[in-house]
GROMACS .gro file of C-alpha atoms in nm:
model
  453
    1LEU     CA    1  14.048   6.460  10.899
    2HIS     CA    2  13.785   6.502  11.172
    3LYS     CA    3  13.768   6.875  11.098
    4ALA     CA    4  13.722   6.804  10.729
    5ILE     CA    5  13.443   6.554  10.800
    6ARG     CA    6  13.274   6.799  11.038
    7ARG     CA    7  13.299   7.076  10.780
    8GLN     CA    8  13.153   6.849  10.514
    9ARG     CA    9  12.863   6.757  10.743
   10GLN     CA   10  12.796   7.123  10.814
   11MET     CA   11  12.794   7.196  10.442
   12CYS     CA   12  12.553   6.910  10.379
   13ILE     CA   13  12.320   7.036  10.653
   14ARG     CA   14  12.337   7.388  10.513
   15ASP     CA   15  12.263   7.259  10.163
   16ARG     CA   16  11.960   7.068  10.293
   17TYR     CA   17  11.837   7.375  10.476
   18MET     CA   18  11.891   7.586  10.166
   19ALA     CA   19  11.702   7.335   9.952
   20LEU     CA   20  11.415   7.328  10.202
   21SER     CA   21  11.392   7.708  10.224
   22ILE     CA   22  11.397   7.745   9.845
   23ALA     CA   23  11.133   7.471   9.811
   24MET     CA   24  10.908   7.647  10.065
   25LEU     CA   25  10.949   7.976   9.880
   26CYS     CA   26  10.867   7.820   9.542
   27LEU     CA   27  10.564   7.640   9.683
   28SER     CA   28  10.439   7.960   9.847
   29CYS     CA   29  10.486   8.163   9.530
   30LEU     CA   30  10.318   7.900   9.313
   31SER     CA   31  10.018   7.890   9.545
   32VAL     CA   32   9.986   8.269   9.533
   33VAL     CA   33   9.994   8.268   9.151
   34ILE     CA   34   9.733   7.992   9.120
   35ALA     CA   35   9.503   8.131   9.391
   36THR     CA   36   9.517   8.479   9.237
   37ALA     CA   37   9.465   8.360   8.880
   38PHE     CA   38   9.154   8.161   8.978
   39ASN     CA   39   9.040   8.394   9.260
   40ALA     CA   40   9.035   8.092   9.491
   41LYS     CA   41   8.840   8.143   9.812
   42ALA     CA   42   8.584   7.972  10.030
   43HIS     CA   43   8.295   8.084  10.247
   44ILE     CA   44   8.240   7.943  10.594
   45GLY     CA   45   7.917   8.100  10.707
   46LYS     CA   46   7.969   8.474  10.662
   47VAL     CA   47   8.346   8.442  10.677
   48ARG     CA   48   8.533   8.455  10.345
   49ILE     CA   49   8.872   8.281  10.334
   50HIS     CA   50   9.123   8.368  10.059
   51PHE     CA   51   9.334   8.064   9.973
   52TYR     CA   52   9.644   8.257   9.863
   53TRP     CA   53   9.778   8.274  10.221
   54VAL     CA   54   9.700   7.916  10.327
   55ILE     CA   55  10.001   7.742  10.165
   56PRO     CA   56  10.250   8.011  10.281
   57LEU     CA   57  10.117   7.960  10.634
   58ILE     CA   58  10.176   7.583  10.607
   59CYS     CA   59  10.527   7.643  10.469
   60ALA     CA   60  10.605   7.876  10.759
   61ILE     CA   61  10.488   7.615  11.008
   62VAL     CA   62  10.711   7.353  10.839
   63LEU     CA   63  11.017   7.580  10.863
   64ILE     CA   64  10.953   7.649  11.232
   65ALA     CA   65  10.879   7.282  11.308
   66THR     CA   66  11.206   7.169  11.145
   67ASP     CA   67  11.393   7.439  11.341
   68HIS     CA   68  11.519   7.591  11.019
   69VAL     CA   69  11.364   7.909  11.150
   70PRO     CA   70  11.392   7.883  11.531
   71TRP     CA   71  11.079   7.983  11.719
   72GLN     CA   72  11.279   8.222  11.937
   73GLN     CA   73  11.402   8.403  11.626
   74VAL     CA   74  11.042   8.451  11.513
   75VAL     CA   75  10.945   8.590  11.854
   76ASP     CA   76  11.246   8.824  11.858
   77GLN     CA   77  11.166   8.955  11.509
   78PHE     CA   78  10.794   9.002  11.578
   79PHE     CA   79  10.824   9.166  11.919
   80GLY     CA   80  11.174   9.312  11.921
   81SER     CA   81  11.291   9.657  11.818
   82SER     CA   82  11.431   9.530  11.487
   83SER     CA   83  11.365   9.747  11.182
   84MET     CA   84  11.262   9.426  11.004
   85ASN     CA   85  10.967   9.384  11.242
   86PRO     CA   86  10.667   9.295  11.022
   87LEU     CA   87  10.419   9.394  11.292
   88LYS     CA   88  10.531   9.757  11.258
   89THR     CA   89  10.473   9.741  10.884
   90LEU     CA   90  10.130   9.592  10.944
   91ALA     CA   91  10.048   9.868  11.193
   92ILE     CA   92  10.130  10.135  10.935
   93PHE     CA   93   9.940   9.964  10.653
   94LEU     CA   94   9.628   9.878  10.854
   95SER     CA   95   9.616  10.219  11.027
   96MET     CA   96   9.640  10.412  10.700
   97SER     CA   97   9.384  10.175  10.545
   98ALA     CA   98   9.145  10.227  10.837
   99MET     CA   99   9.153  10.607  10.807
  100SER     CA  100   9.118  10.595  10.429
  101VAL     CA  101   8.837  10.337  10.422
  102TYR     CA  102   8.658  10.536  10.692
  103LEU     CA  103   8.670  10.847  10.471
  104ASP     CA  104   8.521  10.638  10.194
  105LYS     CA  105   8.239  10.516  10.417
  106VAL     CA  106   8.140  10.870  10.514
  107GLY     CA  107   8.129  10.957  10.143
  108PHE     CA  108   8.443  11.167  10.094
  109PHE     CA  109   8.600  10.989   9.796
  110LYS     CA  110   8.265  10.934   9.625
  111TYR     CA  111   8.190  11.303   9.668
  112LEU     CA  112   8.522  11.396   9.502
  113ALA     CA  113   8.459  11.152   9.217
  114THR     CA  114   8.107  11.280   9.149
  115ARG     CA  115   8.230  11.641   9.135
  116VAL     CA  116   8.493  11.537   8.881
  117MET     CA  117   8.239  11.343   8.675
  118LYS     CA  118   7.997  11.634   8.663
  119HIS     CA  119   8.276  11.867   8.554
  120ALA     CA  120   8.362  11.631   8.266
  121GLY     CA  121   8.025  11.685   8.098
  122THR     CA  122   7.978  11.446   7.803
  123SER     CA  123   8.348  11.399   7.719
  124GLN     CA  124   8.503  11.066   7.813
  125LYS     CA  125   8.848  11.199   7.734
  126LYS     CA  126   8.802  11.485   7.979
  127LEU     CA  127   8.665  11.246   8.240
  128PHE     CA  128   8.961  11.014   8.189
  129VAL     CA  129   9.211  11.296   8.248
  130LEU     CA  130   9.026  11.446   8.544
  131LEU     CA  131   8.984  11.110   8.716
  132TYR     CA  132   9.352  11.035   8.665
  133LEU     CA  133   9.444  11.365   8.830
  134ILE     CA  134   9.215  11.322   9.132
  135ILE     CA  135   9.321  10.958   9.183
  136SER     CA  136   9.688  11.058   9.162
  137LEU     CA  137   9.636  11.337   9.416
  138VAL     CA  138   9.447  11.116   9.661
  139THR     CA  139   9.711  10.843   9.627
  140LEU     CA  140   9.978  11.087   9.743
  141PHE     CA  141   9.814  11.118  10.084
  142THR     CA  142   9.673  10.768  10.122
  143SER     CA  143   9.805  10.457   9.945
  144ASN     CA  144   9.756  10.240   9.637
  145SER     CA  145   9.548   9.989   9.835
  146THR     CA  146   9.319  10.268   9.955
  147ILE     CA  147   9.246  10.374   9.597
  148VAL     CA  148   9.171  10.016   9.496
  149LEU     CA  149   8.935   9.962   9.789
  150THR     CA  150   8.749  10.291   9.753
  151PHE     CA  151   8.747  10.402   9.390
  152THR     CA  152   8.714  10.070   9.204
  153PRO     CA  153   8.358   9.980   9.316
  154PHE     CA  154   8.236  10.335   9.257
  155ILE     CA  155   8.389  10.359   8.908
  156CYS     CA  156   8.227  10.026   8.815
  157TYR     CA  157   7.891  10.153   8.938
  158PHE     CA  158   7.926  10.485   8.756
  159ALA     CA  159   8.026  10.314   8.429
  160LYS     CA  160   7.723  10.088   8.444
  161HIS     CA  161   7.500  10.382   8.527
  162SER     CA  162   7.640  10.583   8.233
  163ASN     CA  163   7.643  10.288   7.991
  164ILE     CA  164   8.018  10.312   7.915
  165ASN     CA  165   8.299  10.058   7.917
  166PRO     CA  166   8.444  10.050   8.272
  167VAL     CA  167   8.775   9.887   8.171
  168PRO     CA  168   8.962  10.207   8.067
  169TYR     CA  169   8.875  10.373   8.396
  170VAL     CA  170   8.936  10.089   8.642
  171PHE     CA  171   9.265   9.996   8.477
  172MET     CA  172   9.374  10.361   8.462
  173GLU     CA  173   9.284  10.393   8.831
  174TYR     CA  174   9.499  10.092   8.919
  175VAL     CA  175   9.798  10.212   8.714
  176ALA     CA  176   9.775  10.566   8.853
  177ALA     CA  177   9.755  10.440   9.211
  178ASN     CA  178  10.056  10.211   9.173
  179THR     CA  179  10.261  10.475   8.993
  180TRP     CA  180  10.202  10.764   9.233
  181SER     CA  181  10.235  10.532   9.532
  182MET     CA  182  10.612  10.570   9.487
  183PHE     CA  183  10.609  10.942   9.566
  184LEU     CA  184  10.569  10.920   9.946
  185VAL     CA  185  10.698  10.647  10.172
  186ILE     CA  186  10.342  10.577  10.300
  187GLY     CA  187  10.210  10.516   9.948
  188ASN     CA  188  10.291  10.146   9.947
  189THR     CA  189  10.366   9.895  10.222
  190THR     CA  190  10.682   9.792  10.037
  191ASN     CA  191  10.809  10.151  10.049
  192VAL     CA  192  10.758  10.156  10.424
  193TYR     CA  193  10.931   9.825  10.482
  194VAL     CA  194  11.244   9.888  10.275
  195ALA     CA  195  11.282  10.255  10.370
  196SER     CA  196  11.230  10.185  10.742
  197TYR     CA  197  11.485   9.905  10.746
  198PHE     CA  198  11.758  10.125  10.597
  199GLY     CA  199  11.662  10.434  10.799
  200VAL     CA  200  11.556  10.648  10.502
  201GLU     CA  201  11.405  10.973  10.633
  202PHE     CA  202  11.067  11.091  10.500
  203LEU     CA  203  11.193  11.406  10.326
  204TYR     CA  204  11.505  11.238  10.185
  205TYR     CA  205  11.278  10.969  10.041
  206VAL     CA  206  11.065  11.235   9.867
  207ARG     CA  207  11.376  11.406   9.732
  208MET     CA  208  11.499  11.085   9.572
  209MET     CA  209  11.164  10.951   9.449
  210ALA     CA  210  10.984  11.263   9.320
  211LEU     CA  211  11.154  11.271   8.980
  212PRO     CA  212  11.131  10.893   8.915
  213THR     CA  213  10.759  10.908   9.003
  214VAL     CA  214  10.691  11.200   8.768
  215PHE     CA  215  10.882  11.030   8.484
  216ALA     CA  216  10.690  10.708   8.541
  217ALA     CA  217  10.356  10.891   8.563
  218ILE     CA  218  10.406  11.075   8.234
  219THR     CA  219  10.506  10.752   8.062
  220SER     CA  220  10.227  10.536   8.205
  221PHE     CA  221   9.954  10.794   8.136
  222THR     CA  222  10.069  10.836   7.775
  223LEU     CA  223  10.059  10.459   7.723
  224LEU     CA  224   9.718  10.432   7.891
  225TYR     CA  225   9.577  10.697   7.660
  226ILE     CA  226   9.718  10.516   7.355
  227ILE     CA  227   9.563  10.186   7.468
  228PHE     CA  228   9.215  10.324   7.537
  229ARG     CA  229   9.190  10.616   7.292
  230LYS     CA  230   8.925  10.439   7.079
  231ASP     CA  231   8.706  10.359   7.381
  232LEU     CA  232   8.719  10.722   7.493
  233ARG     CA  233   8.578  10.861   7.168
  234ALA     CA  234   8.220  10.766   7.250
  235PRO     CA  235   8.016  11.042   7.418
  236LEU     CA  236   7.939  11.020   7.787
  237GLN     CA  237   7.585  11.031   7.919
  238ALA     CA  238   7.533  11.304   8.176
  239SER     CA  239   7.553  11.163   8.527
  240GLU     CA  240   7.283  11.229   8.784
  241LEU     CA  241   7.476  11.073   9.071
  242GLU     CA  242   7.463  11.274   9.392
  243ILE     CA  243   7.649  11.196   9.715
  244THR     CA  244   7.524  11.353  10.039
  245ILE     CA  245   7.749  11.389  10.343
  246ARG     CA  246   7.524  11.297  10.636
  247ASN     CA  247   7.767  11.387  10.914
  248LYS     CA  248   8.007  11.670  10.829
  249PRO     CA  249   8.184  11.673  11.169
  250ALA     CA  250   8.261  11.301  11.124
  251LEU     CA  251   8.398  11.377  10.778
  252LEU     CA  252   8.610  11.661  10.916
  253VAL     CA  253   8.753  11.429  11.182
  254GLY     CA  254   8.868  11.187  10.911
  255ILE     CA  255   9.022  11.455  10.690
  256LEU     CA  256   9.203  11.626  10.979
  257GLY     CA  257   9.321  11.292  11.119
  258LEU     CA  258   9.472  11.186  10.788
  259GLY     CA  259   9.623  11.531  10.732
  260ILE     CA  260   9.780  11.555  11.078
  261CYS     CA  261   9.911  11.199  11.043
  262THR     CA  262  10.083  11.292  10.715
  263VAL     CA  263  10.243  11.601  10.871
  264LEU     CA  264  10.367  11.399  11.170
  265LEU     CA  265  10.512  11.138  10.936
  266ILE     CA  266  10.707  11.410  10.756
  267ILE     CA  267  10.866  11.531  11.081
  268SER     CA  268  10.873  11.194  11.263
  269SER     CA  269  11.246  11.140  11.214
  270TYR     CA  270  11.317  11.486  11.361
  271ILE     CA  271  11.104  11.441  11.673
  272GLY     CA  272  11.206  11.081  11.740
  273LEU     CA  273  10.872  10.913  11.668
  274GLU     CA  274  10.849  10.587  11.476
  275MET     CA  275  10.609  10.590  11.182
  276TRP     CA  276  10.404  10.297  11.307
  277ILE     CA  277  10.330  10.480  11.634
  278VAL     CA  278  10.219  10.792  11.445
  279CYS     CA  279   9.987  10.594  11.216
  280LEU     CA  280   9.839  10.373  11.488
  281CYS     CA  281   9.769  10.664  11.725
  282SER     CA  282   9.618  10.868  11.441
  283ALA     CA  283   9.386  10.584  11.338
  284VAL     CA  284   9.271  10.514  11.695
  285THR     CA  285   9.205  10.885  11.755
  286VAL     CA  286   9.003  10.918  11.434
  287ILE     CA  287   8.787  10.615  11.518
  288ILE     CA  288   8.719  10.737  11.875
  289LEU     CA  289   8.634  11.093  11.768
  290ALA     CA  290   8.423  10.963  11.479
  291ALA     CA  291   8.222  10.746  11.719
  292ILE     CA  292   8.161  11.053  11.936
  293CYS     CA  293   8.041  11.250  11.631
  294PHE     CA  294   7.793  10.979  11.530
  295LEU     CA  295   7.661  10.934  11.884
  296ALA     CA  296   7.629  11.311  11.935
  297LYS     CA  297   7.397  11.328  11.631
  298LYS     CA  298   7.219  11.009  11.740
  299GLN     CA  299   7.329  10.834  11.424
  300SER     CA  300   7.423  10.470  11.380
  301LEU     CA  301   7.786  10.358  11.407
  302HIS     CA  302   7.730  10.164  11.086
  303PRO     CA  303   8.010  10.349  10.893
  304LEU     CA  304   8.263  10.235  11.154
  305ALA     CA  305   8.134   9.878  11.139
  306LYS     CA  306   8.160   9.887  10.759
  307THR     CA  307   8.513  10.022  10.787
  308ALA     CA  308   8.615   9.727  11.005
  309LYS     CA  309   8.448   9.481  10.766
  310ARG     CA  310   8.619   9.634  10.460
  311MET     CA  311   8.970   9.617  10.605
  312PRO     CA  312   9.215   9.377  10.431
  313TRP     CA  313   9.260   9.155  10.738
  314HIS     CA  314   9.364   8.861  10.522
  315LEU     CA  315   9.694   9.039  10.465
  316ILE     CA  316   9.801   8.958  10.822
  317PRO     CA  317   9.850   8.577  10.792
  318PHE     CA  318  10.002   8.621  10.445
  319LEU     CA  319  10.255   8.882  10.554
  320LEU     CA  320  10.361   8.701  10.871
  321SER     CA  321  10.387   8.365  10.693
  322MET     CA  322  10.596   8.502  10.407
  323PHE     CA  323  10.817   8.679  10.659
  324VAL     CA  324  10.900   8.342  10.817
  325VAL     CA  325  10.969   8.194  10.472
  326VAL     CA  326  11.208   8.482  10.399
  327LEU     CA  327  11.381   8.431  10.734
  328GLY     CA  328  11.445   8.074  10.622
  329LEU     CA  329  11.615   8.199  10.306
  330MET     CA  330  11.828   8.442  10.504
  331ASN     CA  331  11.928   8.174  10.756
  332SER     CA  332  12.040   7.940  10.478
  333GLY     CA  333  12.264   8.201  10.313
  334VAL     CA  334  12.062   8.243   9.992
  335THR     CA  335  12.043   8.621  10.025
  336GLU     CA  336  12.419   8.661  10.072
  337SER     CA  337  12.489   8.451   9.763
  338ILE     CA  338  12.259   8.667   9.549
  339ALA     CA  339  12.414   8.988   9.685
  340GLU     CA  340  12.763   8.873   9.582
  341VAL     CA  341  12.645   8.841   9.220
  342PHE     CA  342  12.466   9.175   9.186
  343ASP     CA  343  12.673   9.401   9.413
  344ASN     CA  344  12.841   9.607   9.141
  345LYS     CA  345  12.828   9.945   8.965
  346TYR     CA  346  12.515   9.837   8.777
  347SER     CA  347  12.318   9.778   9.098
  348LEU     CA  348  12.058  10.042   9.008
  349LEU     CA  349  11.955   9.863   8.690
  350SER     CA  350  11.998   9.510   8.820
  351PHE     CA  351  11.803   9.559   9.144
  352GLY     CA  352  11.531   9.756   8.965
  353ALA     CA  353  11.479   9.480   8.711
  354LEU     CA  354  11.522   9.196   8.963
  355SER     CA  355  11.277   9.339   9.215
  356ALA     CA  356  11.015   9.403   8.946
  357GLY     CA  357  11.053   9.048   8.818
  358ALA     CA  358  11.059   8.893   9.163
  359SER     CA  359  10.740   9.081   9.258
  360ASN     CA  360  10.558   8.884   8.991
  361LEU     CA  361  10.689   8.557   9.129
  362MET     CA  362  10.633   8.606   9.501
  363ASN     CA  363  10.425   8.925   9.541
  364ASN     CA  364  10.598   9.257   9.607
  365LEU     CA  365  10.563   9.252   9.986
  366PRO     CA  366  10.750   8.924  10.052
  367MET     CA  367  10.982   9.029   9.770
  368SER     CA  368  11.070   9.340   9.969
  369MET     CA  369  11.140   9.128  10.277
  370PHE     CA  370  11.358   8.898  10.070
  371PHE     CA  371  11.545   9.185   9.909
  372VAL     CA  372  11.608   9.355  10.242
  373GLY     CA  373  11.814   9.047  10.327
  374ILE     CA  374  12.001   9.078   9.998
  375LEU     CA  375  12.051   9.454  10.029
  376SER     CA  376  12.193   9.408  10.378
  377SER     CA  377  12.495   9.241  10.217
  378VAL     CA  378  12.543   9.508   9.945
  379SER     CA  379  12.848   9.734   9.983
  380ASP     CA  380  12.797  10.100  10.082
  381PRO     CA  381  12.880  10.260   9.744
  382ASN     CA  382  12.609  10.056   9.570
  383LEU     CA  383  12.355  10.045   9.853
  384THR     CA  384  12.161  10.371   9.798
  385PRO     CA  385  12.084  10.314   9.427
  386ALA     CA  386  12.001   9.950   9.500
  387VAL     CA  387  11.757  10.042   9.780
  388PHE     CA  388  11.563  10.299   9.575
  389ALA     CA  389  11.571  10.082   9.263
  390THR     CA  390  11.418   9.801   9.468
  391ILE     CA  391  11.140  10.033   9.582
  392ILE     CA  392  11.075  10.135   9.222
  393GLY     CA  393  11.070   9.772   9.111
  394SER     CA  394  10.824   9.678   9.385
  395ASN     CA  395  10.581   9.946   9.264
  396MET     CA  396  10.631   9.920   8.888
  397GLY     CA  397  10.640   9.541   8.892
  398SER     CA  398  10.280   9.543   9.015
  399LEU     CA  399  10.169   9.676   8.675
  400PHE     CA  400  10.274   9.354   8.500
  401THR     CA  401  10.053   9.083   8.654
  402PRO     CA  402   9.787   9.069   8.929
  403VAL     CA  403  10.016   8.840   9.130
  404ALA     CA  404  10.268   9.118   9.191
  405SER     CA  405  10.094   9.305   9.473
  406MET     CA  406   9.821   9.289   9.734
  407SER     CA  407   9.653   9.589   9.572
  408ALA     CA  408   9.639   9.399   9.240
  409MET     CA  409   9.481   9.097   9.407
  410MET     CA  410   9.218   9.314   9.574
  411TRP     CA  411   9.159   9.509   9.252
  412LEU     CA  412   9.107   9.199   9.037
  413SER     CA  413   8.876   9.047   9.300
  414ILE     CA  414   8.659   9.363   9.305
  415VAL     CA  415   8.653   9.385   8.925
  416LYS     CA  416   8.538   9.023   8.896
  417HIS     CA  417   8.277   9.076   9.168
  418LYS     CA  418   8.139   9.373   8.973
  419ASN     CA  419   8.113   9.157   8.657
  420VAL     CA  420   8.363   9.363   8.458
  421ASP     CA  421   8.496   9.164   8.162
  422PHE     CA  422   8.865   9.190   8.248
  423ARG     CA  423   9.052   8.867   8.312
  424PHE     CA  424   9.398   8.768   8.429
  425LYS     CA  425   9.530   8.741   8.073
  426ASP     CA  426   9.386   9.084   7.983
  427PHE     CA  427   9.579   9.235   8.271
  428VAL     CA  428   9.902   9.073   8.152
  429LYS     CA  429   9.856   9.184   7.789
  430LYS     CA  430   9.817   9.548   7.889
  431GLY     CA  431  10.068   9.517   8.171
  432VAL     CA  432  10.347   9.411   7.935
  433PHE     CA  433  10.289   9.718   7.719
  434ILE     CA  434  10.297   9.957   8.017
  435THR     CA  435  10.543   9.807   8.266
  436LEU     CA  436  10.873   9.798   8.077
  437PRO     CA  437  10.870  10.161   7.947
  438THR     CA  438  10.739  10.292   8.280
  439LEU     CA  439  10.998  10.099   8.480
  440GLY     CA  440  11.269  10.227   8.247
  441ALA     CA  441  11.149  10.586   8.288
  442ALA     CA  442  11.146  10.559   8.668
  443LEU     CA  443  11.496  10.407   8.681
  444GLY     CA  444  11.612  10.680   8.443
  445GLY     CA  445  11.479  10.942   8.684
  446LEU     CA  446  11.658  10.770   8.972
  447SER     CA  447  11.982  10.769   8.772
  448LEU     CA  448  11.956  11.147   8.734
  449MET     CA  449  11.891  11.187   9.107
  450MET     CA  450  12.196  10.975   9.190
  451LEU     CA  451  12.410  11.233   9.007
  452THR     CA  452  12.306  11.494   9.264
  453ILE     CA  453  12.439  11.309   9.570
   0.00000   0.00000   0.00000
């Protein structure tokens, strides 16, 4: 009898913990949706605070204060050698962002864009195709967030300067970046997190994701062209934009740094180096050498200061807070319960659809953390398709609503700041048309790849 009573008490406690963790998740997700939809932020002096991370931070504090997520567990996860360590993911994301934003500040991406625009002449259709190709290529070696931060403001400026509708180009840029971000593991923070946790090597990742990415790219570009074909019929005014590289050695440092970093990431698993170490060391080296280049030419360090200012620092409290919320779900057994339901021969389809949907409820980065907990309980035969389907869902889901990814939040904020008439509901209308076929194409490509292993 005593054992039965004790067991019942334990079940009641677990149910309360589960209810609390689910409530904290729902509250966090709801706050992200509302804050993103209304672009909620405040200015304290020169400091801009984005509200989307405030409620998740409060929820994380509540979970730690109630001991549902023990403080020692948080410390162990943040500073231990665990593959779930969010600080390692942050190091990769911020390091790659720093090198990419730096290249933008010394004029590299703008220079590429102006060359493409001049080559397009007066044809918007040609410009549309050429920009898509250059954005896709740059995404391969940087990330979706990099494209959003660097290309969006410039495209808005160019469109205004040329008296054309900027919407086809900025939306195409966003779709291209979040489609081709699947190709390499460094293309999206969610790729890094899921792949690192399950020990997916760089080259094996490319082997599995190349075909799904190409299928998705062909599908998404076709749909984009159908959506905007009428806008692209109008002639394009010749552009007189000219970008001058003021410090070529500083530019070369950035290009070589990013290139060497990419090569080291490819061979990192063979030489025993963790990806976060490669990225962090590369970024620090680029910044130091760049400072030397500017000082040697007696130029201002303003590009480096602008790089630091442009970095998405607000991601840090959001990521760490959502990580604690996800730990609460894992501690309460929610993830194991979900895994029991979807651990079957249809795991590729179910995890692809679930992760895409969940991205639009909780943002794709915390979704990836949550799904890592679920995937950890999936049986070996179904694990590989479930892992890669989750990665696909985290990328493709971000095409549906601006809530689904950090890159979407940044993109929508920039678009609004540049006075482009493109609202939350406009994103959803076009996102519905593009997401489902593109997601289906990517999962179809993954299904073909699974036949080869």
